[in-house]
Short mmCIF file of C-alpha atoms in Angstrom, two decimals:
data_model
loop_
_atom_site.label_atom_id
_atom_site.label_comp_id
_atom_site.label_asym_id
_atom_site.label_seq_id
_atom_site.Cartn_x
_atom_site.Cartn_y
_atom_site.Cartn_z
CA MET K 5 -52.27 74.57 -100.74
CA ALA K 6 -49.02 75.81 -102.15
CA GLU K 7 -48.06 72.87 -104.25
CA ASN K 8 -51.68 72.96 -105.51
CA LYS K 9 -51.51 76.42 -106.34
CA HIS K 10 -48.44 76.03 -108.35
CA ALA K 11 -50.34 73.04 -110.24
CA THR K 12 -53.06 75.43 -111.16
CA ASP K 13 -51.05 78.55 -112.32
CA ILE K 14 -49.04 76.23 -114.68
CA SER K 15 -52.27 74.57 -115.60
CA VAL K 16 -53.84 78.16 -116.64
CA ALA K 17 -50.66 79.50 -118.53
CA ALA K 18 -50.05 76.03 -120.51
CA GLY K 19 -53.64 75.89 -121.30
CA LEU K 20 -54.17 79.42 -122.51
CA THR K 21 -50.80 79.06 -124.52
CA ALA K 22 -51.48 75.70 -125.98
CA ALA K 23 -55.19 76.64 -127.00
CA GLY K 24 -53.63 79.79 -128.82
CA LEU K 25 -51.31 77.70 -130.79
CA LEU K 26 -53.87 74.83 -131.40
CA SER K 27 -56.59 77.28 -132.90
CA ASP K 28 -56.85 77.58 -136.65
CA GLU K 29 -54.89 80.90 -136.76
CA GLY K 30 -52.42 79.26 -134.46
CA LEU K 31 -51.32 76.15 -136.67
CA GLN K 32 -51.65 78.17 -139.80
CA ALA K 33 -48.99 80.51 -138.06
CA LEU K 34 -46.77 77.51 -137.13
CA GLY K 35 -47.28 76.08 -140.93
CA GLN K 36 -46.13 79.30 -142.17
CA VAL K 37 -43.15 79.77 -139.86
CA LEU K 38 -42.01 76.17 -140.72
CA GLN K 39 -42.14 76.60 -144.24
CA GLY K 40 -38.67 77.30 -145.87
CA ALA K 41 -36.96 77.97 -142.27
CA SER K 42 -33.38 76.98 -142.38
CA ASP K 43 -33.49 76.54 -138.51
CA PRO K 44 -36.90 75.04 -137.84
CA ALA K 45 -36.28 75.01 -134.05
CA SER K 46 -35.42 78.52 -133.60
CA ALA K 47 -38.44 79.56 -136.16
CA ILE K 48 -40.89 77.53 -134.12
CA GLY K 49 -39.04 78.59 -130.75
CA HIS K 50 -39.79 82.04 -131.65
CA ALA K 51 -43.69 81.69 -132.46
CA VAL K 52 -43.68 79.77 -129.03
CA PHE K 53 -42.02 82.35 -127.07
CA MET K 54 -44.57 85.02 -128.68
CA ALA K 55 -47.61 82.92 -127.48
CA LEU K 56 -46.11 82.55 -124.24
CA SER K 57 -45.39 86.47 -123.67
CA LYS K 58 -48.92 87.20 -124.94
CA VAL K 59 -50.19 84.82 -122.26
CA ARG K 60 -48.06 86.38 -119.47
CA ASP K 61 -48.90 90.07 -120.24
CA LYS K 62 -52.43 89.00 -120.18
CA LEU K 63 -52.56 86.95 -116.60
CA GLU K 64 -50.62 90.21 -115.20
CA SER K 65 -52.88 92.58 -116.66
CA GLU K 66 -55.67 90.38 -115.12
CA GLY K 67 -54.22 90.30 -111.72
CA MET K 68 -53.29 86.68 -112.04
CA SER K 69 -49.43 86.51 -112.37
CA ILE K 70 -47.45 83.60 -112.31
CA ASP K 71 -44.28 82.86 -110.53
CA ASP K 72 -41.52 83.25 -113.20
CA LYS K 73 -39.85 79.97 -112.07
CA LEU K 74 -42.98 78.00 -113.22
CA TRP K 75 -42.42 79.56 -116.72
CA VAL K 76 -39.17 77.51 -117.56
CA ALA K 77 -39.02 75.14 -114.50
CA LYS K 78 -39.18 71.23 -115.01
CA GLY K 79 -42.62 70.22 -115.78
CA GLY K 80 -43.62 73.83 -115.84
CA VAL K 81 -45.66 75.97 -118.37
CA LEU K 82 -42.81 75.41 -121.36
CA ASP K 83 -42.71 71.88 -120.93
CA ARG K 84 -46.27 71.51 -121.19
CA VAL K 85 -46.59 74.05 -124.20
CA LEU K 86 -44.01 71.90 -126.40
CA PHE K 87 -45.68 68.70 -125.45
CA GLU K 88 -48.88 70.10 -127.10
CA VAL K 89 -46.76 71.94 -130.01
CA ALA K 90 -44.63 68.86 -130.64
CA SER K 91 -47.56 66.31 -131.14
CA VAL K 92 -49.34 68.76 -133.56
CA LEU K 93 -46.31 69.46 -135.64
CA VAL K 94 -45.88 65.72 -136.05
CA ALA K 95 -49.82 64.74 -136.78
CA VAL K 96 -51.11 67.95 -138.20
CA LEU K 97 -48.33 69.46 -140.15
CA GLY K 98 -46.30 66.32 -140.80
CA PHE K 99 -43.41 67.64 -139.42
CA GLN K 100 -41.66 64.46 -138.18
CA ASP K 101 -38.78 65.68 -136.90
CA ALA K 102 -40.70 67.04 -133.83
CA ALA K 103 -40.72 63.56 -132.67
CA ASN K 104 -37.09 64.05 -131.98
CA PRO K 105 -36.27 64.54 -128.56
CA GLN K 106 -33.11 66.57 -129.66
CA PHE K 107 -35.50 68.84 -131.58
CA VAL K 108 -37.70 69.61 -128.82
CA GLN K 109 -34.55 70.42 -126.61
CA GLN K 110 -33.61 72.70 -129.22
CA LEU K 111 -36.54 74.24 -129.27
CA LYS K 112 -37.07 74.44 -125.60
CA GLN K 113 -33.39 76.18 -125.29
CA SER K 114 -34.50 78.36 -128.33
CA VAL K 115 -37.43 79.69 -126.09
CA ILE K 116 -35.61 80.11 -123.05
CA GLN K 117 -32.92 82.19 -124.87
CA LEU K 118 -35.40 84.48 -126.09
CA MET K 119 -36.96 84.66 -122.53
CA GLU K 120 -33.64 85.61 -120.97
CA GLN K 121 -33.15 88.26 -123.98
CA GLU K 122 -36.26 89.76 -122.84
CA ASP K 123 -35.70 89.87 -119.35
CA GLY K 124 -31.92 90.96 -119.87
CA GLU K 125 -31.61 93.10 -122.35
CA GLY K 126 -35.00 94.45 -123.28
CA PRO K 127 -35.35 94.16 -127.44
CA GLU K 128 -34.60 90.80 -128.77
CA ALA K 129 -30.95 90.50 -129.78
CA PRO K 130 -30.49 89.85 -133.41
CA ASP K 131 -29.54 86.17 -134.69
CA ALA K 132 -26.15 85.74 -135.46
CA ASP K 133 -26.83 83.37 -138.09
CA MET K 134 -29.08 85.86 -139.95
CA GLU K 135 -28.80 85.66 -143.63
CA GLY K 136 -29.73 89.19 -144.05
CA GLN K 137 -31.97 91.80 -142.61
CA GLU K 138 -35.18 90.15 -144.62
CA HIS K 139 -34.50 87.34 -142.46
CA MET K 140 -35.01 86.81 -138.83
CA GLY K 141 -33.77 83.68 -137.40
CA GLY K 142 -34.44 81.81 -140.80
CA MET K 143 -38.03 82.49 -140.83
CA PRO K 144 -39.48 84.26 -144.22
CA THR K 145 -40.86 87.17 -144.24
CA GLN K 146 -43.34 86.41 -146.84
CA GLY K 147 -46.52 85.22 -145.17
CA MET K 148 -45.15 85.61 -141.98
CA PRO K 149 -47.51 86.32 -139.08
CA MET K 150 -46.84 89.83 -137.67
CA GLN K 151 -47.94 89.10 -134.15
CA ALA K 152 -47.95 86.05 -131.86
CA PRO K 153 -50.61 83.27 -132.90
CA PRO K 154 -53.97 84.72 -131.29
CA MET K 155 -55.63 83.23 -128.26
CA ALA K 156 -58.49 81.08 -129.55
CA SER K 157 -59.85 81.45 -125.85
CA GLY K 158 -60.22 85.68 -126.12
CA GLY K 159 -63.36 85.05 -124.40
CA LEU K 160 -61.98 82.79 -121.43
CA MET K 161 -60.67 85.80 -119.65
CA GLY K 162 -63.43 87.86 -120.23
CA GLY K 163 -66.07 85.10 -119.03
CA MET K 164 -64.10 85.02 -115.36
CA MET Z 27 -75.76 109.96 -75.96
CA ALA Z 28 -76.91 107.97 -78.88
CA GLY Z 29 -74.47 109.78 -81.05
CA LEU Z 30 -71.86 109.30 -79.01
CA MET Z 31 -72.51 105.35 -78.67
CA ASP Z 32 -72.65 105.46 -82.52
CA ALA Z 33 -69.61 107.39 -82.71
CA LEU Z 34 -67.58 104.98 -80.11
CA ASP Z 35 -69.12 102.17 -82.39
CA ALA Z 36 -67.74 103.36 -85.58
CA PHE Z 37 -64.56 103.93 -83.83
CA GLY Z 38 -64.47 100.25 -82.61
CA ARG Z 39 -65.36 98.98 -86.17
CA GLY Z 40 -62.54 101.18 -87.33
CA LEU Z 41 -60.19 99.69 -84.94
CA ALA Z 42 -61.31 96.57 -85.91
CA TYR Z 43 -61.03 96.75 -89.54
CA ASN Z 44 -57.48 98.15 -89.31
CA SER Z 45 -56.29 95.53 -87.05
CA ASP Z 46 -53.53 93.15 -88.01
CA GLU Z 47 -55.77 90.23 -87.71
CA ALA Z 48 -58.76 91.77 -90.04
CA LYS Z 49 -55.93 92.84 -92.60
CA GLU Z 50 -54.76 89.25 -92.52
CA ASP Z 51 -57.76 87.86 -92.92
CA ARG Z 52 -58.73 90.45 -95.87
CA LYS Z 53 -55.32 89.26 -97.69
CA ASP Z 54 -55.96 85.42 -96.84
CA GLN Z 55 -59.68 85.90 -98.48
CA ARG Z 56 -58.25 87.86 -101.47
CA GLU Z 57 -55.71 85.07 -102.22
CA LEU Z 58 -58.24 82.30 -101.70
CA ASP Z 59 -60.63 84.35 -104.04
CA ASN Z 60 -57.89 84.61 -106.72
CA TYR Z 61 -56.98 80.87 -106.33
CA GLU Z 62 -60.56 79.92 -106.92
CA LYS Z 63 -60.80 82.02 -109.59
CA LYS Z 64 -57.66 80.48 -111.27
CA LEU Z 65 -59.02 76.97 -110.55
CA ARG Z 66 -61.98 77.59 -112.29
CA LEU Z 67 -60.29 78.94 -115.37
CA ALA Z 68 -58.04 76.00 -115.39
CA SER Z 69 -60.61 73.83 -115.45
CA LYS Z 70 -62.14 75.96 -118.25
CA VAL Z 71 -59.20 76.09 -120.64
CA GLU Z 72 -58.29 72.46 -120.11
CA GLU Z 73 -61.82 71.62 -121.55
CA GLU Z 74 -61.40 73.91 -124.34
CA VAL Z 75 -57.83 72.36 -125.13
CA MET Z 76 -59.51 69.05 -125.09
CA SER Z 77 -62.38 70.04 -127.19
CA ARG Z 78 -60.02 71.26 -129.90
CA LYS Z 79 -58.00 68.09 -129.88
CA ARG Z 80 -61.07 66.07 -130.66
CA GLU Z 81 -62.21 68.57 -133.32
CA LEU Z 82 -58.60 68.00 -134.79
CA ALA Z 83 -58.56 64.42 -134.11
CA LYS Z 84 -61.26 64.22 -136.56
CA GLN Z 85 -59.04 65.32 -139.39
CA TYR Z 86 -55.73 63.86 -137.94
CA PRO Z 87 -56.51 60.54 -135.95
CA GLU Z 88 -53.00 60.78 -134.35
CA ILE Z 89 -53.90 63.51 -132.39
CA ALA Z 90 -56.83 61.38 -130.81
CA LYS Z 91 -54.21 59.24 -129.06
CA THR Z 92 -53.14 62.38 -126.97
CA ILE Z 93 -56.42 63.24 -125.90
CA ASN Z 94 -56.59 60.76 -122.86
CA THR Z 95 -52.98 60.57 -122.26
CA PRO Z 96 -51.80 62.38 -119.31
CA PHE Z 97 -49.37 65.15 -120.22
CA GLY Z 98 -45.88 63.66 -119.41
CA VAL Z 99 -46.51 60.19 -120.43
CA THR Z 100 -44.90 59.16 -123.71
CA LEU Z 101 -46.80 59.14 -126.71
CA GLY Z 102 -45.74 56.32 -128.41
CA VAL Z 103 -48.18 56.65 -131.27
CA TYR Z 104 -46.13 57.26 -134.05
CA THR Z 105 -44.86 54.80 -136.67
CA ASP Z 106 -41.42 55.63 -135.96
CA ASN Z 107 -41.72 55.11 -132.30
CA SER Z 108 -39.27 57.89 -131.75
CA VAL Z 109 -41.76 60.11 -129.74
CA LYS Z 110 -41.55 57.53 -127.09
CA GLU Z 111 -38.32 59.14 -126.50
CA LEU Z 112 -39.94 62.49 -126.08
CA TYR Z 113 -40.50 62.54 -122.42
CA LYS Z 114 -38.67 59.79 -120.87
CA ASP Z 115 -37.79 61.34 -117.17
CA ASN Z 116 -39.94 58.90 -115.32
CA GLU Z 117 -39.84 61.36 -112.14
CA TYR Z 118 -40.89 64.47 -114.01
CA ARG Z 119 -43.80 62.36 -115.96
CA ASP Z 120 -45.10 60.66 -112.81
CA ALA Z 121 -45.00 63.98 -110.77
CA ILE Z 122 -47.21 65.39 -113.33
CA VAL Z 123 -49.53 62.29 -113.71
CA ALA Z 124 -49.76 62.20 -110.14
CA GLY Z 125 -50.51 66.03 -110.03
CA LYS Z 126 -47.19 66.64 -108.37
CA GLN Z 127 -45.50 68.94 -110.51
CA GLY Z 128 -46.28 71.65 -108.24
CA GLN Z 129 -44.35 70.24 -105.48
CA ALA Z 130 -41.72 69.30 -107.71
CA ASN Z 131 -40.95 72.85 -108.96
CA LEU Z 132 -41.39 74.32 -105.34
CA ALA Z 133 -38.73 71.80 -104.35
CA ASP Z 134 -36.55 72.95 -107.14
CA ALA Z 135 -37.27 76.63 -106.60
CA ARG Z 136 -36.31 76.03 -102.88
CA ALA Z 137 -33.32 73.94 -103.51
CA GLU Z 138 -32.27 76.79 -105.92
CA ALA Z 139 -33.15 79.74 -103.75
CA GLU Z 140 -32.32 78.72 -100.08
CA PRO Z 141 -29.25 76.26 -100.40
CA VAL Z 142 -27.92 78.28 -97.25
CA LYS Z 143 -31.08 77.10 -95.06
CA ALA Z 144 -29.79 73.51 -95.49
CA ASP Z 145 -25.93 74.25 -94.40
CA ALA Z 146 -27.42 76.09 -91.46
CA ALA Z 147 -30.00 73.45 -90.23
CA ALA Z 148 -27.01 70.72 -90.61
CA GLU Z 149 -24.69 73.00 -88.53
CA ARG Z 150 -27.32 73.27 -85.67
CA ALA Z 151 -27.98 69.68 -85.91
CA ALA Z 152 -23.84 68.84 -85.15
CA ALA Z 153 -23.87 71.47 -82.46
CA ALA Z 154 -27.25 69.58 -80.59
CA ARG Z 155 -25.46 66.47 -80.92
CA ALA Z 156 -22.48 67.72 -79.64
CA ALA Z 157 -24.19 69.10 -76.86
CA ALA Z 158 -26.01 66.02 -76.27
CA GLU Z 159 -22.70 64.11 -75.86
CA ALA Z 160 -21.31 66.41 -73.61
CA ALA Z 161 -23.98 66.09 -71.27
CA LYS Z 162 -24.08 62.22 -71.62
CA ALA Z 163 -20.42 62.56 -70.57
CA ARG Z 164 -21.49 64.71 -67.39
CA VAL Z 165 -24.20 62.62 -66.62
CA GLY Z 166 -22.34 59.68 -66.70
CA ALA Z 167 -19.48 61.10 -64.59
CA SER Z 168 -21.82 62.61 -61.75
CA ASN Z 169 -23.32 58.77 -61.41
CA GLN Z 170 -20.11 57.60 -60.35
CA PRO Z 171 -19.51 56.17 -57.09
CA LYS Z 172 -18.18 58.79 -54.81
CA PRO Z 173 -15.06 58.48 -52.64
CA ILE Z 174 -16.19 57.78 -49.29
CA THR Z 175 -14.83 59.86 -46.44
CA PRO Z 176 -13.79 59.27 -43.07
CA VAL Z 177 -16.47 61.22 -41.68
CA GLN Z 178 -19.15 58.89 -43.29
CA THR Z 179 -17.26 55.65 -42.33
CA ALA Z 180 -17.29 57.09 -38.68
CA ASN Z 181 -21.01 57.81 -38.93
CA PHE Z 182 -22.28 54.67 -40.16
CA ARG Z 183 -20.08 52.67 -37.85
CA ALA Z 184 -21.67 54.53 -34.98
CA LYS Z 185 -25.24 53.91 -36.24
CA ALA Z 186 -24.40 50.69 -36.42
CA GLU Z 187 -23.13 50.18 -33.36
CA LYS Z 188 -25.97 51.94 -31.68
CA SER Z 189 -28.41 49.54 -33.46
CA ALA Z 190 -26.51 46.65 -32.52
CA ILE Z 191 -26.74 47.93 -28.66
CA ALA Z 192 -30.45 48.20 -29.21
CA LYS Z 193 -30.51 44.34 -30.35
CA MET Z 194 -28.68 43.21 -27.26
CA PRO Z 195 -31.08 41.22 -24.78
CA GLY Z 196 -33.02 42.96 -22.08
CA ARG Z 197 -35.43 46.05 -22.03
CA ASN Z 198 -33.20 48.35 -19.79
CA PRO Z 199 -31.32 50.56 -22.10
CA ASP Z 200 -28.36 50.80 -19.61
CA ARG Z 201 -28.42 47.27 -18.94
CA LYS Z 202 -28.14 46.69 -22.98
CA MET Z 203 -25.26 49.25 -22.74
CA LYS Z 204 -23.70 47.22 -20.35
CA ALA Z 205 -23.77 43.84 -21.99
CA TRP Z 206 -22.50 45.70 -25.02
CA GLN Z 207 -19.30 46.81 -23.02
CA GLU Z 208 -19.05 43.31 -21.34
CA LEU Z 209 -18.48 42.08 -25.33
CA PRO Z 210 -15.15 41.37 -26.19
CA ASP Z 211 -13.90 43.82 -28.89
CA GLU Z 212 -14.00 40.97 -31.67
CA GLN Z 213 -17.60 40.23 -30.79
CA ARG Z 214 -18.19 44.07 -30.88
CA LYS Z 215 -17.04 44.53 -34.38
CA GLN Z 216 -18.70 41.30 -35.86
CA LEU Z 217 -21.83 42.75 -34.74
CA ILE Z 218 -21.31 45.85 -36.38
CA ASN Z 219 -20.37 44.70 -39.50
CA GLN Z 220 -23.22 42.48 -39.56
CA GLU Z 221 -25.32 45.51 -38.92
CA LEU Z 222 -23.51 47.14 -42.02
CA GLU Z 223 -24.20 44.36 -43.99
CA PHE Z 224 -27.90 44.36 -42.97
CA TRP Z 225 -28.02 47.66 -44.06
CA GLY Z 226 -26.55 47.13 -47.64
CA VAL Z 227 -23.73 49.40 -46.91
CA GLY Z 228 -21.54 46.52 -46.45
CA GLY Z 229 -22.56 44.65 -49.53
CA GLU Z 230 -21.31 44.46 -53.29
CA ALA Z 231 -24.54 46.58 -54.29
CA SER Z 232 -23.71 49.48 -51.98
CA PRO Z 233 -22.50 52.75 -54.11
CA ALA Z 234 -20.51 53.48 -51.57
CA ALA Z 235 -18.63 50.26 -51.59
CA PRO Z 236 -18.28 48.94 -55.11
CA THR Z 237 -16.76 45.69 -54.11
CA ALA Z 238 -17.34 43.62 -51.13
CA ASN Z 239 -13.49 43.27 -50.76
CA SER Z 240 -12.89 47.13 -50.56
CA ASN Z 241 -15.81 47.70 -48.28
CA PRO Z 242 -14.30 50.51 -46.27
CA PHE Z 243 -16.85 50.27 -43.49
CA LEU Z 244 -16.06 46.63 -42.59
CA GLU Z 245 -13.12 46.31 -40.34
CA GLU Z 246 -10.70 43.45 -40.51
#
């Protein structure tokens, strides 16, 4: 039952995150983030990280917290979410680089770094490659969503 | 009296409620309820994601090819085929497709968090093997034939003589003894040896006499 429990936890967290990123608002946010980004992996990674954080907070508030290891474990939540994000980036947004395994690895590393920063230092550390205060990790400020892509399944949690 | 019984009853219920077993039961039930809640949510969320993908597939046909593709299996649907390389790790893919990703994660987590236990188990196993070897040696040593003492020799010969005398002709024990004493020494020794061999004490299989040549009971 312990193994099934982990699989269920991964399904819940990854499903909620993917649902948010695949929603109209999520796709719009991803498109905006990609536009003009000098470091697409970092930019997309930031968006994915925000979505994951939101899901994690929501699950904890509902009393359904998930083991920390499952978020970044092999085959865990992050892997499942990146699987969905990569397919959407290529098929919907036309970002062919997302089909490259190296890009996906960079994307994963970007998200993991952000998670470690959040766990270790609290506020996100500034990117060393910043071109200026206006840009954060290469993401354009104009049109940049101020918050993470909203969860399309906002009614899911309430419906439980 | 009725009030006293009710009070005792309530007291008993309180004890039962606060017992370790009851607490454990309630904890298990909460965990089960939580798990079932997550199961329902996981099922609902999965349906939501699939529904969204079907909706996207109407506009972007490429997405349709991923709807029925189990997570972890390489997509391989894009023109440059580079997506096939996306998740190439067969173990990880098979674990997820077979619904075993929890086991893999659990194994990884256990290996990461508790490497000491494996070492301790290996040490215990080595100690047990050493103890088993030592015990085997002790048992083996105890099964070796013990050296025969002179007292044992004398006892066996005395019994063999008594048995040989009993086989002398006649019914009267005195007559048998007399007949025995009238026999020459050589013949008496031979009869005693025959008794010993008959008992198996003087044979090769006897633990007291490992070899016939070294039979200590037989007199030359």
